[in-house]
GROMACS .gro file of C-alpha atoms in nm:
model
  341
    1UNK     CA    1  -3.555  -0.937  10.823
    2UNK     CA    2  -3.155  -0.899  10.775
    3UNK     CA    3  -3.186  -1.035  10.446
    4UNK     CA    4  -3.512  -0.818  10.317
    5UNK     CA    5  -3.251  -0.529  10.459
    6UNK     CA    6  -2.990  -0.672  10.222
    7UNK     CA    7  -3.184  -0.678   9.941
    8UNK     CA    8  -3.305  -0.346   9.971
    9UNK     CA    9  -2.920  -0.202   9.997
   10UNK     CA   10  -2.820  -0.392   9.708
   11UNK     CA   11  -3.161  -0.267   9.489
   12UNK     CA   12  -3.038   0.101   9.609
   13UNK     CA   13  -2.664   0.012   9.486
   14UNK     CA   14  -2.809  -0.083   9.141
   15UNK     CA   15  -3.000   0.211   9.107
   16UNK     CA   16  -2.734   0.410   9.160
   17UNK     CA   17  -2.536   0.254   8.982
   18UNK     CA   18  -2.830   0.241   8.708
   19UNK     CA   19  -2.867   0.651   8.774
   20UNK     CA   20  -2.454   0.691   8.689
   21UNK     CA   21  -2.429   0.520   8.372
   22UNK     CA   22  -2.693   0.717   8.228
   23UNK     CA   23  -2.581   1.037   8.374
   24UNK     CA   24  -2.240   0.954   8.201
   25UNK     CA   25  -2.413   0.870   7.864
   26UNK     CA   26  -2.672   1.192   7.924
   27UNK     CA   27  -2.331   1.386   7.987
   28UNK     CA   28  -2.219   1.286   7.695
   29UNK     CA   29  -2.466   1.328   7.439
   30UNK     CA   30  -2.490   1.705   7.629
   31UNK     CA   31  -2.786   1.651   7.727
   32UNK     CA   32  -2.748   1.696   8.130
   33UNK     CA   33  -2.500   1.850   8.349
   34UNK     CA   34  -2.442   1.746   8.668
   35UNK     CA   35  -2.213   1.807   9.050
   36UNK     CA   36  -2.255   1.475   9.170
   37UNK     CA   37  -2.437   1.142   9.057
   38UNK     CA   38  -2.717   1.156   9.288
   39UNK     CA   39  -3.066   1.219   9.214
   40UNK     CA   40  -3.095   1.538   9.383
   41UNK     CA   41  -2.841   1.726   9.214
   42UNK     CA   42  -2.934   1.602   8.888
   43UNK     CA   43  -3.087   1.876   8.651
   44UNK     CA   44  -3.183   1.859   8.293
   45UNK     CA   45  -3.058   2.170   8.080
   46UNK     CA   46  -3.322   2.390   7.933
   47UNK     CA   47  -3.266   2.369   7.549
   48UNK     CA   48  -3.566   2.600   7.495
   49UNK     CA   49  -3.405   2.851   7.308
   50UNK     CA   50  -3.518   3.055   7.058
   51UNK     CA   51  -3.572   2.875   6.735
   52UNK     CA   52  -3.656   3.163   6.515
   53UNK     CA   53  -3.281   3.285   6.636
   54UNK     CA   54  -3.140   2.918   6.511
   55UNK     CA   55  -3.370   2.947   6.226
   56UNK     CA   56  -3.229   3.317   6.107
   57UNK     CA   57  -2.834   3.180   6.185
   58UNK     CA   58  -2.957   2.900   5.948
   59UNK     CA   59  -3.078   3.074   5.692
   60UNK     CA   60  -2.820   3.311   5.752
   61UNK     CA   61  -2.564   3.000   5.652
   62UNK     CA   62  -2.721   2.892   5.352
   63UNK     CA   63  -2.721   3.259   5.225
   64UNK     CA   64  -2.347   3.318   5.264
   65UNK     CA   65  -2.279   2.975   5.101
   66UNK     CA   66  -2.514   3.055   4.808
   67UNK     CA   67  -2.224   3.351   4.794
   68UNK     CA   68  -2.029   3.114   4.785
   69UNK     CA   69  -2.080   2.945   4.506
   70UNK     CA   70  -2.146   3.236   4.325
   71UNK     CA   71  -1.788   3.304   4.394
   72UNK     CA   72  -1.678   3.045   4.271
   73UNK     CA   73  -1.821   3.048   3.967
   74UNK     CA   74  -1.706   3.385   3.891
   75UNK     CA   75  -1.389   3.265   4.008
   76UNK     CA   76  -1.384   3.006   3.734
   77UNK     CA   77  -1.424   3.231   3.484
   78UNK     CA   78  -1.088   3.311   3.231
   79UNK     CA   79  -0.929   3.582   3.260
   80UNK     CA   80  -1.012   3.644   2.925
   81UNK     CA   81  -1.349   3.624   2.966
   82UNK     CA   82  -1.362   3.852   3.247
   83UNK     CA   83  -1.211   4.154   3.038
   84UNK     CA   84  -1.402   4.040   2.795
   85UNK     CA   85  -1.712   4.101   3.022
   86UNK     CA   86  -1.589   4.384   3.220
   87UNK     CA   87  -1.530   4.588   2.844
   88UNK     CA   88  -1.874   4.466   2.773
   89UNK     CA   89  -2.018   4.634   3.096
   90UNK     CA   90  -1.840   4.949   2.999
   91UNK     CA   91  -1.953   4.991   2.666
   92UNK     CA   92  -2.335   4.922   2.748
   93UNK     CA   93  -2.311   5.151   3.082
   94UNK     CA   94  -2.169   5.428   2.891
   95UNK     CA   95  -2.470   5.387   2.619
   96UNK     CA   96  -2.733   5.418   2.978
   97UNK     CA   97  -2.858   5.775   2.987
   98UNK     CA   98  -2.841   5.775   3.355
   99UNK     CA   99  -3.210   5.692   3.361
  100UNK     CA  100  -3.278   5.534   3.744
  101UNK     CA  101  -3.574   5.372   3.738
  102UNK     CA  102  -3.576   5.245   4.070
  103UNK     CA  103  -3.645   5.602   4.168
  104UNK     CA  104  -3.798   5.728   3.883
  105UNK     CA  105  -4.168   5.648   3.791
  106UNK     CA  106  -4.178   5.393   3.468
  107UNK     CA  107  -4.299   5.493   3.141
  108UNK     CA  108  -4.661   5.457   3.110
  109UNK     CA  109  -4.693   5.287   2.791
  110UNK     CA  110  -5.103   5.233   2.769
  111UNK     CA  111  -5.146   5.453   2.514
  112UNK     CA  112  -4.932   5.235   2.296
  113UNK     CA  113  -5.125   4.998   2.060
  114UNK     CA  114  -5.175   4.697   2.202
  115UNK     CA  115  -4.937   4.417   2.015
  116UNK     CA  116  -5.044   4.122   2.232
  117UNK     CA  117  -5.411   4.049   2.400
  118UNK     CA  118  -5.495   3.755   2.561
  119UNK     CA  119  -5.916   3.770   2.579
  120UNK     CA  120  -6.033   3.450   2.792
  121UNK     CA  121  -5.786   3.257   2.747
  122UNK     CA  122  -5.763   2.886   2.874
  123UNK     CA  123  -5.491   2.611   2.807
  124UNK     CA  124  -5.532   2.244   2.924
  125UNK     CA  125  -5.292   1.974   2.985
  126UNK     CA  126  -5.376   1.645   2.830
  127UNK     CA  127  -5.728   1.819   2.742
  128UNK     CA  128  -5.799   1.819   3.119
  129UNK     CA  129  -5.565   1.990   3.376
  130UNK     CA  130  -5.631   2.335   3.339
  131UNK     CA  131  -5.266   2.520   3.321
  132UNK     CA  132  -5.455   2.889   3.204
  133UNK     CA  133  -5.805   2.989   3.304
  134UNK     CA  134  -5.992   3.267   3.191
  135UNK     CA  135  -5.667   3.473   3.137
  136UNK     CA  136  -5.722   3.871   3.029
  137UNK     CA  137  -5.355   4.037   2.946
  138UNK     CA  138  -5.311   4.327   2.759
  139UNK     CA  139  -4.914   4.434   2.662
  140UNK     CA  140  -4.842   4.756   2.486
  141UNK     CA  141  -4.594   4.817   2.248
  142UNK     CA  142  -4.221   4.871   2.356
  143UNK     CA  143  -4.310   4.758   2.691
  144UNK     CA  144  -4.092   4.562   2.911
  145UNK     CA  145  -4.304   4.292   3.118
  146UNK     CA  146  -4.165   4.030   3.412
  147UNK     CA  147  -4.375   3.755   3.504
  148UNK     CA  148  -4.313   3.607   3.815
  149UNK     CA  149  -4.416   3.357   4.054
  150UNK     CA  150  -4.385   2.972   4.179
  151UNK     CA  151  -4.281   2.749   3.916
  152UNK     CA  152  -4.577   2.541   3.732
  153UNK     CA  153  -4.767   2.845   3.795
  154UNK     CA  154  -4.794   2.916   3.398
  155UNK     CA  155  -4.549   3.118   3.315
  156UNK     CA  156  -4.375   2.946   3.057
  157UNK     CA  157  -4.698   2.791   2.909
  158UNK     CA  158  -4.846   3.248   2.873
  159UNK     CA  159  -4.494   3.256   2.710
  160UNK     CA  160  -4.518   2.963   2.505
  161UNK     CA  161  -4.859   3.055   2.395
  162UNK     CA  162  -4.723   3.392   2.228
  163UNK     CA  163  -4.488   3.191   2.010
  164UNK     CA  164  -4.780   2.928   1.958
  165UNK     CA  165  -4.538   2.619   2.101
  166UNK     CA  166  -4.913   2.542   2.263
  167UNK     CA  167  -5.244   2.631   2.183
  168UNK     CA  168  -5.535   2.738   2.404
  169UNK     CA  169  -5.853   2.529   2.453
  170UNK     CA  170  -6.074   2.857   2.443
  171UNK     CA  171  -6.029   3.246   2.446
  172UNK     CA  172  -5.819   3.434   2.143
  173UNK     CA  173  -5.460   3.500   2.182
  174UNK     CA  174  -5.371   3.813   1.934
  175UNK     CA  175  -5.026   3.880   1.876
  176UNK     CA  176  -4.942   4.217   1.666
  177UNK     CA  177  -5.260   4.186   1.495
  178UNK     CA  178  -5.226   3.768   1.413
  179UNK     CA  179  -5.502   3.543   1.562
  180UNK     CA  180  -5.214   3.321   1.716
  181UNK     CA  181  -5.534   3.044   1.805
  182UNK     CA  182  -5.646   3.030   1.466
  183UNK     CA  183  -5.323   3.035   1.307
  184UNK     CA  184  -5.307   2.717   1.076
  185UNK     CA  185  -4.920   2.484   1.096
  186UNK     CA  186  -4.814   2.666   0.728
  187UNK     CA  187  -4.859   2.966   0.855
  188UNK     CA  188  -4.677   3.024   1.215
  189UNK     CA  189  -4.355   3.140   1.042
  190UNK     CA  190  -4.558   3.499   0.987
  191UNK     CA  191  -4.628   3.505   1.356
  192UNK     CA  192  -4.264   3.386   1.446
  193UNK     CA  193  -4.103   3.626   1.274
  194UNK     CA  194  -4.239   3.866   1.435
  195UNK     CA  195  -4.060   3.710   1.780
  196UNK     CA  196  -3.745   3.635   1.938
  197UNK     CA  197  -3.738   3.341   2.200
  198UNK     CA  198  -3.455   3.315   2.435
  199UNK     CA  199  -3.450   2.978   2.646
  200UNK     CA  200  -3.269   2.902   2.995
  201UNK     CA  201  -3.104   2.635   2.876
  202UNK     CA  202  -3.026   2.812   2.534
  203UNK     CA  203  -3.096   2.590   2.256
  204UNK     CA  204  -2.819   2.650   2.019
  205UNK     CA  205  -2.725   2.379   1.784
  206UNK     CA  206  -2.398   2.187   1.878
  207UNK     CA  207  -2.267   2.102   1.536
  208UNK     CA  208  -2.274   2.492   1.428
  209UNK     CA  209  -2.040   2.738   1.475
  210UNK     CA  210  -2.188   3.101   1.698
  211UNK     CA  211  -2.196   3.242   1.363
  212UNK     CA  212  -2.387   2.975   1.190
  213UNK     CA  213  -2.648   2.916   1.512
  214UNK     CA  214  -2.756   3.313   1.433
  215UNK     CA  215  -2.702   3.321   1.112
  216UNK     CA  216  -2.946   2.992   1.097
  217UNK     CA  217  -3.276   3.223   1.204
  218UNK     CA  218  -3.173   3.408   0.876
  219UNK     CA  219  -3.176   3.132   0.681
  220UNK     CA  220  -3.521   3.029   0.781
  221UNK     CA  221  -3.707   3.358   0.795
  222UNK     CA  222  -3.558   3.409   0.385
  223UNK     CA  223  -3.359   3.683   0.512
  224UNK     CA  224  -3.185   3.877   0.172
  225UNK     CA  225  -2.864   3.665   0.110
  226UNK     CA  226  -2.630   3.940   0.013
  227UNK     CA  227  -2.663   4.088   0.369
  228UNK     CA  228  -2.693   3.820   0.589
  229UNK     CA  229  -2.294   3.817   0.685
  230UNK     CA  230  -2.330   4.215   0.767
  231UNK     CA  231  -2.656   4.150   0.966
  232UNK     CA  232  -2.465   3.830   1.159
  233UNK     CA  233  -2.149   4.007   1.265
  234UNK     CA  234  -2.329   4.357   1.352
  235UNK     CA  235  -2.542   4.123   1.576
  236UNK     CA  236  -2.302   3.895   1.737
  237UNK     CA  237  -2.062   4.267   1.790
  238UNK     CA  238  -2.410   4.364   1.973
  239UNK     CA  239  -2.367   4.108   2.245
  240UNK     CA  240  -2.024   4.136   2.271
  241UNK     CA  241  -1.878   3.756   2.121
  242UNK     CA  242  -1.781   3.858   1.758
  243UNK     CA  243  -1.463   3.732   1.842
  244UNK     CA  244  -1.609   3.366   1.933
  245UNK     CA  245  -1.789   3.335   1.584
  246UNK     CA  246  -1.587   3.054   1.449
  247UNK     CA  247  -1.608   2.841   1.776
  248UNK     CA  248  -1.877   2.559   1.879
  249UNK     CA  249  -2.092   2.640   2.151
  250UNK     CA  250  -1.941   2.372   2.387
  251UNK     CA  251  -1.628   2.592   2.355
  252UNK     CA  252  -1.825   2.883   2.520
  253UNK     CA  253  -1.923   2.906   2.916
  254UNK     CA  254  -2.248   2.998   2.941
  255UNK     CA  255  -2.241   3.339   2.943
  256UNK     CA  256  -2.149   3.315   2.640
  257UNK     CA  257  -2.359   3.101   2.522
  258UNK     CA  258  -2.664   3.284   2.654
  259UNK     CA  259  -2.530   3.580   2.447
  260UNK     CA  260  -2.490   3.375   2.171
  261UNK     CA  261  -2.876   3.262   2.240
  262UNK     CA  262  -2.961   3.650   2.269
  263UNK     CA  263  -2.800   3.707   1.894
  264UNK     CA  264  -3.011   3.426   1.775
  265UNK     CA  265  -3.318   3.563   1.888
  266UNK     CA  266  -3.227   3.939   1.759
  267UNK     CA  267  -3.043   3.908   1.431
  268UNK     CA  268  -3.410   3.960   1.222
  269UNK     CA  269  -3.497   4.247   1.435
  270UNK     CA  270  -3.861   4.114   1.587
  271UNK     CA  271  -4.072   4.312   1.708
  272UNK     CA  272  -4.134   4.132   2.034
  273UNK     CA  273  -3.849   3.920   2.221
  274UNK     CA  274  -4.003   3.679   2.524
  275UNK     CA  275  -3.756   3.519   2.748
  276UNK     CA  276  -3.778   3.222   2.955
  277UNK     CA  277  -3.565   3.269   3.291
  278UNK     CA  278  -3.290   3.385   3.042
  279UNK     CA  279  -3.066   3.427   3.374
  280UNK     CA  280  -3.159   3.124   3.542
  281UNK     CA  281  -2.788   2.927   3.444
  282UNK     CA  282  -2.570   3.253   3.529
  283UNK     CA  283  -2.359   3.344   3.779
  284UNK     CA  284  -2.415   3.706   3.911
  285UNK     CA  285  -2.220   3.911   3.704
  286UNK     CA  286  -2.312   3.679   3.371
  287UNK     CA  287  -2.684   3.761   3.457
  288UNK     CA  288  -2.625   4.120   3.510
  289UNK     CA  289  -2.495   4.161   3.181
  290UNK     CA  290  -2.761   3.967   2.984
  291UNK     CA  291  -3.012   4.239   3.165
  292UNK     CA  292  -2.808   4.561   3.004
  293UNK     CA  293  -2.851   4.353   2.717
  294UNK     CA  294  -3.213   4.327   2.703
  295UNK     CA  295  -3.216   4.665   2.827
  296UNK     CA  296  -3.042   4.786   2.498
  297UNK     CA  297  -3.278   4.571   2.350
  298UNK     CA  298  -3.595   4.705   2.530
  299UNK     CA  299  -3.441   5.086   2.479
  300UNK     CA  300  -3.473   5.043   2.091
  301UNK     CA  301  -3.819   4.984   2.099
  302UNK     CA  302  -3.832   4.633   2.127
  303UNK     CA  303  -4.132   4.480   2.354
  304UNK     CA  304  -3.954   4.241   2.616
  305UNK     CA  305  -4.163   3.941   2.818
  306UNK     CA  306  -3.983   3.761   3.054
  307UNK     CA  307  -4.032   3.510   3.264
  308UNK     CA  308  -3.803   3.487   3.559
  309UNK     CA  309  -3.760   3.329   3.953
  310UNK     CA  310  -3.440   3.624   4.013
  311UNK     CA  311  -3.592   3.893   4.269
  312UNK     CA  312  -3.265   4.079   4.249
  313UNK     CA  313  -3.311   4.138   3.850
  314UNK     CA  314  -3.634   4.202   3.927
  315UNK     CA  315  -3.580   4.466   4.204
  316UNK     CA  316  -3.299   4.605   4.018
  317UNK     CA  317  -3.381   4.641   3.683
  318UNK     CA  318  -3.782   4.770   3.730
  319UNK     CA  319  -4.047   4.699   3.472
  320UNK     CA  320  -4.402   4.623   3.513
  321UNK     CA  321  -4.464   4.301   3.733
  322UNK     CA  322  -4.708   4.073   3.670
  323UNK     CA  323  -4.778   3.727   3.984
  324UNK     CA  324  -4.865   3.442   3.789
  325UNK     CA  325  -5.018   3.180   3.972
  326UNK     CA  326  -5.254   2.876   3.981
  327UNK     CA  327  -5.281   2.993   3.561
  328UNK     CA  328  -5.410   3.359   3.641
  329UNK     CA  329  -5.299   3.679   3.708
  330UNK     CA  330  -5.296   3.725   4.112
  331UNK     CA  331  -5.107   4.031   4.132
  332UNK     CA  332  -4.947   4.365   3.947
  333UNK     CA  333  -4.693   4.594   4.049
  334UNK     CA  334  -4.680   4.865   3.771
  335UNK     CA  335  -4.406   5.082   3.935
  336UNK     CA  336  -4.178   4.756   3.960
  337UNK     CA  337  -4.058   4.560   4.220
  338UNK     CA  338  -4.097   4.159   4.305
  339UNK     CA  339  -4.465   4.055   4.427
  340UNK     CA  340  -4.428   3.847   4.746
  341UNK     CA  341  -4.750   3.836   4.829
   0.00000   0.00000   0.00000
């Protein structure tokens, strides 16, 4: 009986004993607190808090060090460049004619002729993925149009489409009076003339010089030789980088090269200009002045389609909206403003 007793007291002592080392390891991975080692006074903290709270201080984080970076990049620029783009700012605020359209309603422009229709329209991927279905679009003359929404939703392949980079599978895309879908390979430089394309990633040709990149969609288009020079330097003087005409564009940053992209796009005066997330590389202040840009642009009666993920341009500088997604149209804010919905 003494020895059933014995074992019993030494079973206790190792669970005890058992019961301290993981109170000590519980302790600390801060997952218990405790005032003594016995069972009793054991207790488990309550970690339900609020995870929306955690959530918010999260997201909270990642905001501040998107700032961040921003920062920095700014940061990085010259000092040069920064004068540079501060005289910029200056000259195209001063042209603004204090016209606030995030108050003021937007200019309806539906009595404008229509310069490009999309009636029907579908687009396939490998002649079986359907990126565009059934698409109707109308855009008026001088207008200024954002399309927004997830990316692979179609945006870039409507875009595309208006420059014929693809063709559509069925429907009629019309652009300023050219049947884009019937257009035949000899004949897209009359449609692309009539166009400017700005890319994200800008496009410019590393073994020119700024001045021969623009002066390039001059020499395609057949532009009169005698004033192609004048036309160049008025252009490049437009964006704000006549002084960088003789450099390369990996001597640029990328503001400037997206200016330099910009001048390439305007130098033959098109009619329409459509630009694929033409902030989408920029820092802040880089992006902000691409948008007075295409502003100035916009302002001289120039219609503007662009494609673009940045709510803040969006919200800021207010055009009519258009949600593209799953290859339709899902939404429209004519007034202006980012569709979240």
């Amino acid at each position: 009986m003494e020895d059933k007793k014995l074992n019993i007291d030494e079973l206790i002592k190792q669970c005890r004993d058992e019961t301290h080392k993981l109170t000590e390891q519980l302790q600390n991975e801060k997952v218990v607190e405790f005032t003594d080692y016995s069972m009793d006074d054991l207790k488990v903290v309550d970690f339900s808090e609020d995870f929306s709270t955690i959530d918010a201080q999260s997201q909270e984080e990642r905001n501040l060090a998107q700032e961040e970076i921003k920062a920095d990049s700014d940061e990085k620029l010259s000092a040069e460049e920064i004068d540079e783009l501060n005289k910029l700012e200056a000259e195209l605020e001063d042209e603004e004619e204090q016209e606030v359209t995030n108050v003021k309603q937007l200019v309806d422009y539906s009595n404008n002729p229509t310069i490009i229709d999309f009636e029907n329209v579908t687009m396939r991927y490998n002649k079986v993925d359907k990126l565009i279905e059934g698409l109707n679009l109308k855009i008026h003359e001088g207008e200024f149009i954002y399309l927004v929404g997830p990316s692979g939703a179609g945006k870039s392949t409507l875009s595309r489409l208006i420059y014929r980079d693809v063709n559509n599978v069925g429907g009629t895309v019309w652009v300023d009076g050219i049947n884009a879908t019937r257009l035949k390979p000899h004949d897209l430089h009359k449609l692309r003339k009539k166009i400017g394309v700005i890319f994200q990633d800008y496009k410019l040709l590393p073994d020119l010089t700024i001045y021969q990149n623009v002066k390039y969609t001059l020499d395609v288009i057949g532009y009169p030789k005698k004033k192609k020079d004048e036309q160049v330097l008025k252009t490049l003087e437009k964006v704000g980088i006549k002084d960088q005409k003789d450099k390369y564009p990996n001597e640029l940053s990328g503001g400037q090269q997206q200016r330099a992209a910009i001048a390439r796009a305007i130098v033959n005066e098109p009619k329409i200009i459509v630009a694929d997330e033409p902030t989408g590389n920029l820092d802040v202040k880089n992006a902000d002045i691409v948008m007075k840009i295409l502003e100035r642009i916009h302002k001289s009666g120039t219609t503007v389609i662009m494609a673009t993920h940045d709510t803040k341009i969006v919200n800021k500088y207010k055009h009519r909206t258009l949600k593209i997604e799953a290859g339709g149209i899902k939404g429209e804010n004519k007034q202006g403003g980012y569709i979240y919905e």
